[in-house]
Structures are given as C-alpha cells and as structure tokens.
Short mmCIF file of C-alpha atoms in Angstrom, two decimals:
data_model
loop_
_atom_site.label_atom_id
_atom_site.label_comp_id
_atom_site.label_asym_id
_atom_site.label_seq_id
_atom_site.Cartn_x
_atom_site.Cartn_y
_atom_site.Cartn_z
CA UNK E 145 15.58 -3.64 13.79
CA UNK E 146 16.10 -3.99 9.76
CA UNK E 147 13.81 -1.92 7.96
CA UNK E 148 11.52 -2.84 5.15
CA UNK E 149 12.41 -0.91 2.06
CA UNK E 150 10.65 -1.33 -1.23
CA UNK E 151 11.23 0.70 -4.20
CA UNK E 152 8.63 -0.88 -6.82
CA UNK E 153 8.44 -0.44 -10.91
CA UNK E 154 5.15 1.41 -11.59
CA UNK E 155 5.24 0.16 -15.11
CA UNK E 156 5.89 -3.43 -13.89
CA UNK E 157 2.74 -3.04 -11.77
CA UNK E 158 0.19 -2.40 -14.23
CA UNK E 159 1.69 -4.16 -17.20
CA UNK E 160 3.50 -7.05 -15.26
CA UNK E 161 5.78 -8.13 -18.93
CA UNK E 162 6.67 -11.46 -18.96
CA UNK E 163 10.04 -10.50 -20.05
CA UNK E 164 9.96 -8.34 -16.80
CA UNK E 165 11.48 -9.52 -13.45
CA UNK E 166 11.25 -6.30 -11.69
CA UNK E 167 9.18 -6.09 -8.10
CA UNK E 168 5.93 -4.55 -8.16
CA UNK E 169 2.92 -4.29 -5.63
CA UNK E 170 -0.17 -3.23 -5.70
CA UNK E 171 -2.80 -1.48 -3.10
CA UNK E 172 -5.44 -3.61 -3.48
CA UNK E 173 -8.03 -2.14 -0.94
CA UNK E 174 -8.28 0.89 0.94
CA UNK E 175 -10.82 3.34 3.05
CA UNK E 176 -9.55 6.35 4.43
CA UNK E 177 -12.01 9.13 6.60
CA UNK E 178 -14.78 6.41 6.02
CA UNK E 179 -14.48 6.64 2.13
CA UNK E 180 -13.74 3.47 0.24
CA UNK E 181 -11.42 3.94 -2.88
CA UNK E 182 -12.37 2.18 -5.64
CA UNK E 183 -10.95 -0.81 -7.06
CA UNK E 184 -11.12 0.72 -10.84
CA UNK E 185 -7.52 -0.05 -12.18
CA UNK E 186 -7.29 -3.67 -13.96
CA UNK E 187 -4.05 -5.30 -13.60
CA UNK E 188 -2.19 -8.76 -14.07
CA UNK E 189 -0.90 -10.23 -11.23
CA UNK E 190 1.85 -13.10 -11.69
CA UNK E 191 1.04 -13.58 -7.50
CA UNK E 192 -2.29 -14.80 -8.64
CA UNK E 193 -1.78 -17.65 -10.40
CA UNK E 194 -3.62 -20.91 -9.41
CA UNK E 195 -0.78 -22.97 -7.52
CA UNK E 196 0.21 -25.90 -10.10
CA UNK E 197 -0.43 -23.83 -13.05
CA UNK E 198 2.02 -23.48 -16.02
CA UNK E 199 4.48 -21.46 -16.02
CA UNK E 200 3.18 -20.26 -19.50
CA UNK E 201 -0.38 -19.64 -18.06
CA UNK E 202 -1.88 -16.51 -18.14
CA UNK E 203 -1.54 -14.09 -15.15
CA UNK E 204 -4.45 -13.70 -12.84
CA UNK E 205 -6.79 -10.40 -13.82
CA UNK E 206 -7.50 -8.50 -10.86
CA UNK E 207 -9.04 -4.66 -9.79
CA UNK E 208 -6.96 -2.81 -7.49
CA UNK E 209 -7.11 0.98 -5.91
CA UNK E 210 -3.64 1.71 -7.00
CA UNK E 211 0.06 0.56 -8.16
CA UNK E 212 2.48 1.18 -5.38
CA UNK E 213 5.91 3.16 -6.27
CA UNK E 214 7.41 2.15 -2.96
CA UNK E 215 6.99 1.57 0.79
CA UNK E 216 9.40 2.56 3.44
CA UNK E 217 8.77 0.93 7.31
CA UNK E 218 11.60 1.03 10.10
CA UNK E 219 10.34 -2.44 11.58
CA UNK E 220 9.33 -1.04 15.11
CA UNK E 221 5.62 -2.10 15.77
CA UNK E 222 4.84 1.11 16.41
CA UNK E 223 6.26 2.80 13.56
CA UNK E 224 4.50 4.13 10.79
CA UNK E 225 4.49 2.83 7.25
CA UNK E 226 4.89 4.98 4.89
CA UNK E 227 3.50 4.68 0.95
CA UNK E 228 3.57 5.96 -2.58
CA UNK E 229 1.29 4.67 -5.06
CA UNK E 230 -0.59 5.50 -7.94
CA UNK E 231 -4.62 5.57 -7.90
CA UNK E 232 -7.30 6.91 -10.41
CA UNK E 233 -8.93 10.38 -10.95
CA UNK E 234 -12.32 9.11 -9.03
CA UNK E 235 -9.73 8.62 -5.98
CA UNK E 236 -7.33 10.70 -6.43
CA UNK E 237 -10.72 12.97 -6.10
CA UNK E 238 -11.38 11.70 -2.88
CA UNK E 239 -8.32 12.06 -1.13
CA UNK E 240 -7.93 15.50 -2.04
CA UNK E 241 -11.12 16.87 -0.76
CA UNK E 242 -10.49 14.89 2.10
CA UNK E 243 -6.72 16.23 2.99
CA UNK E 244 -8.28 19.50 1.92
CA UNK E 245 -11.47 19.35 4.37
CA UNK E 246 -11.21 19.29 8.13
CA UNK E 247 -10.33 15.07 8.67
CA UNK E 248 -12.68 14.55 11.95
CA UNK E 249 -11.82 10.98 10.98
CA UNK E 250 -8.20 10.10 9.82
CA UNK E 251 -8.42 6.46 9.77
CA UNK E 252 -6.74 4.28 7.11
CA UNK E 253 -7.68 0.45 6.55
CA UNK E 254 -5.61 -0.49 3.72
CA UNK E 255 -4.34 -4.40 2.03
CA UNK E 256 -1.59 -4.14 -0.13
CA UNK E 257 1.57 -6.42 -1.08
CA UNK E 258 4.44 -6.03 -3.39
CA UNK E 259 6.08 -9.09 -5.31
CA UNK E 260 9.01 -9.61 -5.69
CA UNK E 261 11.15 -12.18 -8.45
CA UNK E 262 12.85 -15.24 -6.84
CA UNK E 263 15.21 -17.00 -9.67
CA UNK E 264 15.87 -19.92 -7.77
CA UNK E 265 11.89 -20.92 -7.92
CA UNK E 266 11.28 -19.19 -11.20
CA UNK E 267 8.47 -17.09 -10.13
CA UNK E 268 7.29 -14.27 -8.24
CA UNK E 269 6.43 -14.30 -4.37
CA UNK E 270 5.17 -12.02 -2.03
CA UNK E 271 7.81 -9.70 -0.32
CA UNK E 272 5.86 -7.96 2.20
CA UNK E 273 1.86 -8.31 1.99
CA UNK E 274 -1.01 -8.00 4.81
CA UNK E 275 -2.62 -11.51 4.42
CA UNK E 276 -5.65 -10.45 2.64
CA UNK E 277 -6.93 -8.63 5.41
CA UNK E 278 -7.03 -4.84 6.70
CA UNK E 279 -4.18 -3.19 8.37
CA UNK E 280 -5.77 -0.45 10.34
CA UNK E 281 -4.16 2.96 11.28
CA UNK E 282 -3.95 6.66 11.00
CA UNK E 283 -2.87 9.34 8.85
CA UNK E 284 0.49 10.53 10.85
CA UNK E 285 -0.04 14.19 12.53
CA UNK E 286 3.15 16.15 11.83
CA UNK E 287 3.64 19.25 14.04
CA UNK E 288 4.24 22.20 12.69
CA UNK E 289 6.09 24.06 15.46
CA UNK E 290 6.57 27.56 13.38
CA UNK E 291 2.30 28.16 12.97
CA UNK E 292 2.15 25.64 16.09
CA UNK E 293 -0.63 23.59 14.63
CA UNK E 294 -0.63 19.87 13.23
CA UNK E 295 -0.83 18.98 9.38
CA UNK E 296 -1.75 14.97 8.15
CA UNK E 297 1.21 12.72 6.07
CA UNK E 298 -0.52 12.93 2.84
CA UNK E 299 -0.13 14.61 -0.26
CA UNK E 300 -2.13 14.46 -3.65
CA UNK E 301 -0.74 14.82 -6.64
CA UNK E 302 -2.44 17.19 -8.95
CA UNK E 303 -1.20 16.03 -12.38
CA UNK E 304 -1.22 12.89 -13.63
CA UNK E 305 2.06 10.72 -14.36
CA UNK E 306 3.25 10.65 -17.20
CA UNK E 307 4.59 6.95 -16.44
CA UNK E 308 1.17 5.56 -17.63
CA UNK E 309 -0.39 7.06 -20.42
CA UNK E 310 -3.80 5.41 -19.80
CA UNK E 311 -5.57 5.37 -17.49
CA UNK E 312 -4.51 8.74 -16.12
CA UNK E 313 -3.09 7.98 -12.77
CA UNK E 314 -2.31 10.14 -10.02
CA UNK E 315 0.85 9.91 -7.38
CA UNK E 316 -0.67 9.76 -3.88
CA UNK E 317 2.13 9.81 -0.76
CA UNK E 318 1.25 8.82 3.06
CA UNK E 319 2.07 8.20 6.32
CA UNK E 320 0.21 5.81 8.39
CA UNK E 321 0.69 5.14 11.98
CA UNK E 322 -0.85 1.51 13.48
CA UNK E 323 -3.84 1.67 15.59
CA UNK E 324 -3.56 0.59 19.28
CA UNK E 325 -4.41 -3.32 18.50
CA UNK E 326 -2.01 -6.50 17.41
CA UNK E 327 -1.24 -6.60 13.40
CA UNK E 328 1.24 -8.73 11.35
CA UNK E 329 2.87 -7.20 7.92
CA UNK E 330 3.73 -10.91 6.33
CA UNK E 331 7.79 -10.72 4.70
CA UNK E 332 9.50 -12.94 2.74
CA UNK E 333 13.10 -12.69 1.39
CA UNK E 334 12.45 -15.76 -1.23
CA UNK E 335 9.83 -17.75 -2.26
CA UNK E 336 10.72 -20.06 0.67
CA UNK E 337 11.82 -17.67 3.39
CA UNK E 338 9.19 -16.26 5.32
CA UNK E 339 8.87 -14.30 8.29
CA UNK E 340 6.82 -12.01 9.98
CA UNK E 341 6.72 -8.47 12.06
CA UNK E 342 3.89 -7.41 14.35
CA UNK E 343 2.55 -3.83 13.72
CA UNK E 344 0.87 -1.84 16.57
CA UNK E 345 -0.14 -3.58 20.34
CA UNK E 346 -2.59 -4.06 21.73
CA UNK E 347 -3.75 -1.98 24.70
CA UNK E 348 -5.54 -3.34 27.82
CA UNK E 349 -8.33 -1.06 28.68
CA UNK E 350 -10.06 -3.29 31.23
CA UNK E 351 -8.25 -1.97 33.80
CA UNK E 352 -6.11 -4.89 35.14
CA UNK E 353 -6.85 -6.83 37.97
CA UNK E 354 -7.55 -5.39 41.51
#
C-alpha cells in the first residue's frame, strides 16, 4: 500500500505568499491527555476561500494549534501517523509537562490537513485532511528493550525555531496510533482526484452471535 508522505514549507504555512506555490498544512485542532491546545497562531489559508470567489480575493483568516513541517503514514489502517509541526509556547508548555509527567491518559484527537498547489485548476486543494472532524488515537508506546520499559512517540522541542521569528514557535514530533473504531484520512492527488483510506477498525465487543 502507497504511503502518504508530506514534507510541508513552515514558512508557506503561516505566511501563505501569493507568489508562493509550495504545500503547507496546518493542525488545526488538537487534545492530547485530556488537554486542549490552543488555537493561538493566526494564519491565511488559500483552502478557505468562499467557493466562487476571485482569484484575487483575500485568503481566509483562521486560528490554528500549529503549522505542520510534515506527515509520514504507511497507508495500513492500522498504522500510525506520524507528525511534525510547529505550536506556541502556551502548548508547547503543555505537551512537555505532559511527556514529562506519568501519561495515565495518552489519547490524541487531532484535525489537521495540508494543501497542496494544483496548476491545472490554479489553486490550492486539500492533499490529505480529516474532514473537519477528530481523528482519534494514541501516543505510540516504543519499547525500550535495554531498561525493558516503554517510552511515548513524542518529543518537545525546547528552543524555538528560528524559521519564524514571531511568534516564537516550538517543533513538536509524534507518533499516533488509531484507536480501535472506523476513521477515513480524506487524499487527493489534484484538485479533482480524490480518494480515500480508512484508519483504524472497528472492533465488535458484543460478543457475536450464539
């Protein structure tokens, strides 16, 4: 199964240039442990333009948790996703005491998409996205099999980039495997050519029939 590899401009994400055609994406919700990140970073978004607006129109304003740097996912539905992106010191705050803390919850509901250009229909589309609605998973346990214990897929940076000089924004990497229930991720190679993968299965905890 083809994987889903997307290696984002950071820049392009929070500034989105006109003169720019280079993919971008953006987290644009996310709660992991039970903590909500905060939508704090402002950002254009060319994907949020009214349909049947000018070309010339002004890009849609939007508040997102963070500017994705790139997304790797083999395309099994049980494989895990993995993300970089860039978030703000209030959640970049979070996540570290979190990652730092004994998790007794490690679930991760996130939305994101990244956009990229299409020439043909002059305009950006949506290249992987999760339909405006939660994906819902875990931060991936990696065993450690010299101290034999586990450690969590996710690492907070403690510096800011120096990418974007303001707002300071800090690199955030992780891992997350799909819960035990049905999901889509939502693809597209052009504006026109759409597809979709599932992403985790359902279970069946009643038991089956007798």
């Amino acid at each position: 199964m083809a994987a889903e590899i997307h290696n984002l401009s950071v820049r392009q994400g929070f500034n989105a240039a006109k003169d720019d055609q280079s993919p971008y994406g953006h987290m644009t919700k996310m709660i992991v442990g039970k903590k909500t990140l905060e939508q704090n970073i402002e950002v254009p978004d060319f994907c949020g333009i009214d349909s049947g607006a000018e070309k010339s129109a002004v890009e849609k304003i939007s508040k997102t948790v963070g500017i994705l740097e790139s997304i790797y996912y083999s395309g099994g539905y049980a494989d895990p996703i993995q993300i970089a992106f860039y978030t703000s010191y209030e959640n970049r705050t979070i996540l570290d005491l979190l990652r730092k803390r004994d998790m007794e919850c490690t679930d991760v509901d996130f939305e994101l998409f990244c956009a990229r250009y299409d020439p043909v229909a002059g305009k950006y589309f949506k290249a992987m996205h999760t339909n405006t609605a939660f994906n819902k998973g875990e931060i991936k346990k990696i065993y450690n099999g010299s101290s034999d214990t586990t450690e969590l897929a996710i690492d907070v940076a403690q510096e800011a980039t120096d990418i974007i000089q303001t707002p300071e924004l800090f690199r955030v990497c992780i891992e997350i495997t799909p819960k035990p229930t049905a999901q889509q991720f939502h693809l597209a190679v052009s504006d026109s050519a759409k597809y979709v993968k599932p992403w985790g299965v359902k279970t069946d905890t009643g038991g089956g029939k007798k």
